[in-house]
Tab-separated table of C-alpha atoms in Angstrom:
chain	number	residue	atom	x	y	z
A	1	UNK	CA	0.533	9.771	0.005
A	2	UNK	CA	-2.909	11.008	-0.725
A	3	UNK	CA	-5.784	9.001	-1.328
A	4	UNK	CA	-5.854	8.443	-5.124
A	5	UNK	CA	-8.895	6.830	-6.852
A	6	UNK	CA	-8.721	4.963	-10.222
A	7	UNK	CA	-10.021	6.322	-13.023
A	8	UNK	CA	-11.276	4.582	-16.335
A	9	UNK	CA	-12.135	6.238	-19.871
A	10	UNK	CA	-11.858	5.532	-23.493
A	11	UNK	CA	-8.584	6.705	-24.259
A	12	UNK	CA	-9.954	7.530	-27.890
A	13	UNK	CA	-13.153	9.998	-26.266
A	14	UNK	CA	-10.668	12.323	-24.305
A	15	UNK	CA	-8.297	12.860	-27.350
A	16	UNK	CA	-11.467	13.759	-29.005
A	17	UNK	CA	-12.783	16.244	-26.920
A	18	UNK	CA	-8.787	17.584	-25.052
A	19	UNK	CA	-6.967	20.217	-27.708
A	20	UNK	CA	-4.361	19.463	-29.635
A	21	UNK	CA	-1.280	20.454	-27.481
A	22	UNK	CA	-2.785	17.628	-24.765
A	23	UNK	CA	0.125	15.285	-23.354
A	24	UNK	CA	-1.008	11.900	-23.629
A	25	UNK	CA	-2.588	10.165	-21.213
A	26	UNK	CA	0.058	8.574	-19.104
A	27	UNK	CA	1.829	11.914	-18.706
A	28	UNK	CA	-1.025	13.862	-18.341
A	29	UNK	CA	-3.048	11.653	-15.879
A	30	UNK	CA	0.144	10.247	-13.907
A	31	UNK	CA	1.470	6.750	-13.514
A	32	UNK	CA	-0.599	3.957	-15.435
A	33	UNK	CA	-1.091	1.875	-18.795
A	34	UNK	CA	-3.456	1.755	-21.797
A	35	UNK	CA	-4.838	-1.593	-22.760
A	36	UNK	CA	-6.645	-2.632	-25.978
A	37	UNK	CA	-9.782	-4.680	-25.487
A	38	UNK	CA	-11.277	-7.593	-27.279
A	39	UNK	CA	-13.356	-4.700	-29.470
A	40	UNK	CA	-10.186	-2.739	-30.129
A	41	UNK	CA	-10.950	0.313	-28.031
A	42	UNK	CA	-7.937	1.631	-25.669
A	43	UNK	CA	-8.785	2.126	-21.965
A	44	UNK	CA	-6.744	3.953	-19.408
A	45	UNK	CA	-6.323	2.616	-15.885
A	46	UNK	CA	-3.827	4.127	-13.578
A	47	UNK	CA	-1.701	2.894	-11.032
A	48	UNK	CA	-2.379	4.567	-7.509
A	49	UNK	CA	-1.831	3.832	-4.115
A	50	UNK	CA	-4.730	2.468	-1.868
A	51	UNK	CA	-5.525	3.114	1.414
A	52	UNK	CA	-2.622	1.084	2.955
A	53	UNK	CA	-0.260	2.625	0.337
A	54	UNK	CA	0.302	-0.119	-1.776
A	55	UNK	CA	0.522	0.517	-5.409
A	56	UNK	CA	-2.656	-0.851	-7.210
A	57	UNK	CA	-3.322	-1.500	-11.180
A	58	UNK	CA	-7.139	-2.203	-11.596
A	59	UNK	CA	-8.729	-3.489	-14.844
A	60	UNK	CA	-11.768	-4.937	-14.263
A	61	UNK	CA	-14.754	-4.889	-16.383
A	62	UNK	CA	-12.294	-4.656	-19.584
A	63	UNK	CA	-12.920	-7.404	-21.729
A	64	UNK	CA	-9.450	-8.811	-22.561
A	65	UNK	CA	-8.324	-12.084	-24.306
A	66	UNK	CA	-4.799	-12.231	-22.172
A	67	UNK	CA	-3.175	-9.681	-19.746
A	68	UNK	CA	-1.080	-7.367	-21.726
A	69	UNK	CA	2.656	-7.380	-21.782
A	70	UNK	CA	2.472	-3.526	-21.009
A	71	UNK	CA	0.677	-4.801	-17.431
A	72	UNK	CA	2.967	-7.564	-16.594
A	73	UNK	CA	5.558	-5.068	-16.872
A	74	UNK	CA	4.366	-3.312	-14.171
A	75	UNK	CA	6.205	-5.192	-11.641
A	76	UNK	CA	6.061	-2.406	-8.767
A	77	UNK	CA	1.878	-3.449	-8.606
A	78	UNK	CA	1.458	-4.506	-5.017
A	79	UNK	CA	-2.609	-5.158	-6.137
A	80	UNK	CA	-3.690	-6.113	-9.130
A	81	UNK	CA	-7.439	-5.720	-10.135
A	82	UNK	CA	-8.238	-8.496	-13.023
A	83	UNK	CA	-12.129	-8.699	-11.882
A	84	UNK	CA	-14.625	-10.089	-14.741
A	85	UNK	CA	-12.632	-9.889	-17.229
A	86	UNK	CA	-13.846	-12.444	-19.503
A	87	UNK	CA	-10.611	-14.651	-19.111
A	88	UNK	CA	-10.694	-18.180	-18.407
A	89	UNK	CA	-7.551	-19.017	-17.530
A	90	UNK	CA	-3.955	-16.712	-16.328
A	91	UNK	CA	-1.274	-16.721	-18.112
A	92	UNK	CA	2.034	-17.943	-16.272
A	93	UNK	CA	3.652	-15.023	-17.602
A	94	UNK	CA	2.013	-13.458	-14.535
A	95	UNK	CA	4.435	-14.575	-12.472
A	96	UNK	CA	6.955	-11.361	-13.417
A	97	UNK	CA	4.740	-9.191	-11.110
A	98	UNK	CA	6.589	-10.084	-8.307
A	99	UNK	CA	5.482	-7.450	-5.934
A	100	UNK	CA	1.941	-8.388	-6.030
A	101	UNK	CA	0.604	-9.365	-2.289
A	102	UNK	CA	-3.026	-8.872	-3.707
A	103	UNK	CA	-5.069	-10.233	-6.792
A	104	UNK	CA	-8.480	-9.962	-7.443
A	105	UNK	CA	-9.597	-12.591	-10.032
A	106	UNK	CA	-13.526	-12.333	-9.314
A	107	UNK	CA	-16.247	-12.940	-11.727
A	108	UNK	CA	-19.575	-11.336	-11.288
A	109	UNK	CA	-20.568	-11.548	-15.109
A	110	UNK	CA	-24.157	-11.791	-15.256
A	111	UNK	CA	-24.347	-11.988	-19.167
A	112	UNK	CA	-24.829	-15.882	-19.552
A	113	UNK	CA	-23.464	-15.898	-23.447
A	114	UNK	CA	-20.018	-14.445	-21.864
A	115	UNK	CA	-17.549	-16.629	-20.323
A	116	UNK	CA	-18.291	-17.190	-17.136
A	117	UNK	CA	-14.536	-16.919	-15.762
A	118	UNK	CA	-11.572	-18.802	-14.957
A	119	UNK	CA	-11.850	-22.803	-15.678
A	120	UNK	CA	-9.118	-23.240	-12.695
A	121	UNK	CA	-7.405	-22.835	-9.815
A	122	UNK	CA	-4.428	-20.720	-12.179
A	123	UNK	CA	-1.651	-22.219	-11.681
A	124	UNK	CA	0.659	-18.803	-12.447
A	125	UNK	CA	-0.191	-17.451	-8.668
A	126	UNK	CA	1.899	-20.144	-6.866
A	127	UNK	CA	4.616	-18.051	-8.794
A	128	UNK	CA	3.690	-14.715	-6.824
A	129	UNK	CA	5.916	-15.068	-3.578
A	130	UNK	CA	4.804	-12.633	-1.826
A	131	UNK	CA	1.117	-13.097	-2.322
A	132	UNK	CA	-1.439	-12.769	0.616
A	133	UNK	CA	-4.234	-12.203	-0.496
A	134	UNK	CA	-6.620	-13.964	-3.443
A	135	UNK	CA	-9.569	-13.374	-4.601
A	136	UNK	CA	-11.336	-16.337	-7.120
A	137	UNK	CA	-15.281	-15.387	-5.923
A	138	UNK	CA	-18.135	-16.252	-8.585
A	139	UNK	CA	-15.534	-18.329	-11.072
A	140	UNK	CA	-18.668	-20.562	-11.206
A	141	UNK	CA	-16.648	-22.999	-13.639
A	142	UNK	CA	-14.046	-23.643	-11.869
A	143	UNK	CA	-14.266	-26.882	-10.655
A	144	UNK	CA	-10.596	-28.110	-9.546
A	145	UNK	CA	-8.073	-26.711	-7.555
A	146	UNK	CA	-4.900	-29.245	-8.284
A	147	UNK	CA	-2.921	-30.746	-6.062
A	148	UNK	CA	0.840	-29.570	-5.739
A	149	UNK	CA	-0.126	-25.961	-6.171
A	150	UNK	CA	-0.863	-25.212	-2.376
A	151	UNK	CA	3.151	-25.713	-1.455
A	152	UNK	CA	4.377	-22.757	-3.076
A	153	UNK	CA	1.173	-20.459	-1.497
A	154	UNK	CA	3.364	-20.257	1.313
A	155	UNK	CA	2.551	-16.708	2.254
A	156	UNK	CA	-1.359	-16.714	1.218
A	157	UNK	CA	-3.335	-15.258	4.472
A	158	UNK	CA	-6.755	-14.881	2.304
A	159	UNK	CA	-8.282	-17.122	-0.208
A	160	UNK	CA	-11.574	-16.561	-0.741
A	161	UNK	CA	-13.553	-18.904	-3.816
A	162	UNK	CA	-17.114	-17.728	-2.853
A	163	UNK	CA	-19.344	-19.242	-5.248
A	164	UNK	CA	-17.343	-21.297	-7.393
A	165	UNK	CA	-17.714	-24.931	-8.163
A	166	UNK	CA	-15.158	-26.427	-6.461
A	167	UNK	CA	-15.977	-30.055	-5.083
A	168	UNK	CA	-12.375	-31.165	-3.423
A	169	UNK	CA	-9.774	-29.021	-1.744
A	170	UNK	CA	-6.273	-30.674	-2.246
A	171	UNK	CA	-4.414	-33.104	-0.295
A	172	UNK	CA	-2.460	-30.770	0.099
A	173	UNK	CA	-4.262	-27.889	1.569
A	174	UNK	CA	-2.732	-27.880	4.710
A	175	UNK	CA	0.644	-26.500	3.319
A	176	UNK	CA	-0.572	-22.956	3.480
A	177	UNK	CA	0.718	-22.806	6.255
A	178	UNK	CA	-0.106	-18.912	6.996
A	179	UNK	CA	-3.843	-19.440	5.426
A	180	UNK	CA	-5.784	-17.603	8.044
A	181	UNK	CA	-8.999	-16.839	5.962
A	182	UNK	CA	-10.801	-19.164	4.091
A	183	UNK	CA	-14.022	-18.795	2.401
A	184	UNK	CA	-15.338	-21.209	0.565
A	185	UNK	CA	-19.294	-20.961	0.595
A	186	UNK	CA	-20.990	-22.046	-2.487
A	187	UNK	CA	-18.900	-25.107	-3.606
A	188	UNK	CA	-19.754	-28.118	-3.231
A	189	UNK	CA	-17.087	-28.816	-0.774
A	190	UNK	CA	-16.868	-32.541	0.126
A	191	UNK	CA	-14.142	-32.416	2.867
């Protein structure tokens, strides 16, 4: 399929300025969701396929208190976007995406009166089984990543926690078995 890119608006702007006889966004844009922020407003993002053809949802940079139930119902999402979205922790409920192989859970808030990302190492992606690929850079409050999590990560290839504050990897660690890119710079590692 063709390369698609995503595209974000205010949902409320281009019923504004579209006529009347407009379909709504989801028919008239193609595949995708509306989400409500923290402020109220109603953002579009649409689901695409990337470069390797995998179907991706992104919705980063909108503030949201919890992933919407519209989102999680997405279960054909191969990669999920969730990038500074003022969340400090993932809901288990994210486990019903199934499909995802990809998540991006990065925080590069500068604003220092925002929260400054997850709290964490979430516990809902060891539900993902077929997850390769995560994405925790510049969480700088995350401090712990819990034992026990690491043996159901059985398919992770690429964890990358760039700039969080993580001081111990689990005893664990070694169960990822198919881990084959690691980047940990900026924590405090001490093993």
């Amino acid at each position: 399929s063709p390369r698609q890119a995503i595209e974000f608006f205010n949902v409320t702007e281009v019923l504004e300025e579209a006529p009347r006889t407009m379909a709504s966004p989801d028919e008239s844009e193609g595949d995708g969701v509306v989400v409500t922020d923290v402020m109220g407003e109603e953002h579009w993002a649409t689901v695409c396929c990337d470069d390797d053809g995998k179907k991706k949802l992104d919705l980063s940079g909108i503030k949201l208190s919890e992933i919407p139930e519209r989102v999680l119902q997405r279960i054909e999402v191969e990669s999920l976007r969730l990038n500074t979205m003022h969340m400090t922790n993932i809901p288990r409920s994210l486990q019903r995406m199934t499909n995802t192989t990809h998540l991006h859970l990065t925080n590069r808030s500068t604003v220092m009166s925002d929260p400054q990302g997850l709290v964490e190492f979430p516990f809902a992606v060891a539900e993902l089984p077929n997850l390769t690929f995560l994405d925790l850079t510049g969480n700088i409050n995350m401090t712990s990543f819990s034992s026990g999590i690491c043996m159901s990560l059985k398919c992770l290839q690429t964890l990358r926690m760039r700039g969080c504050k993580v001081k111990l990897l689990p005893h664990d660690f070694s169960e990822m078995k198919q881990l084959q890119h690691l980047d940990v710079r900026g924590n405090p590692v001490d093993n």
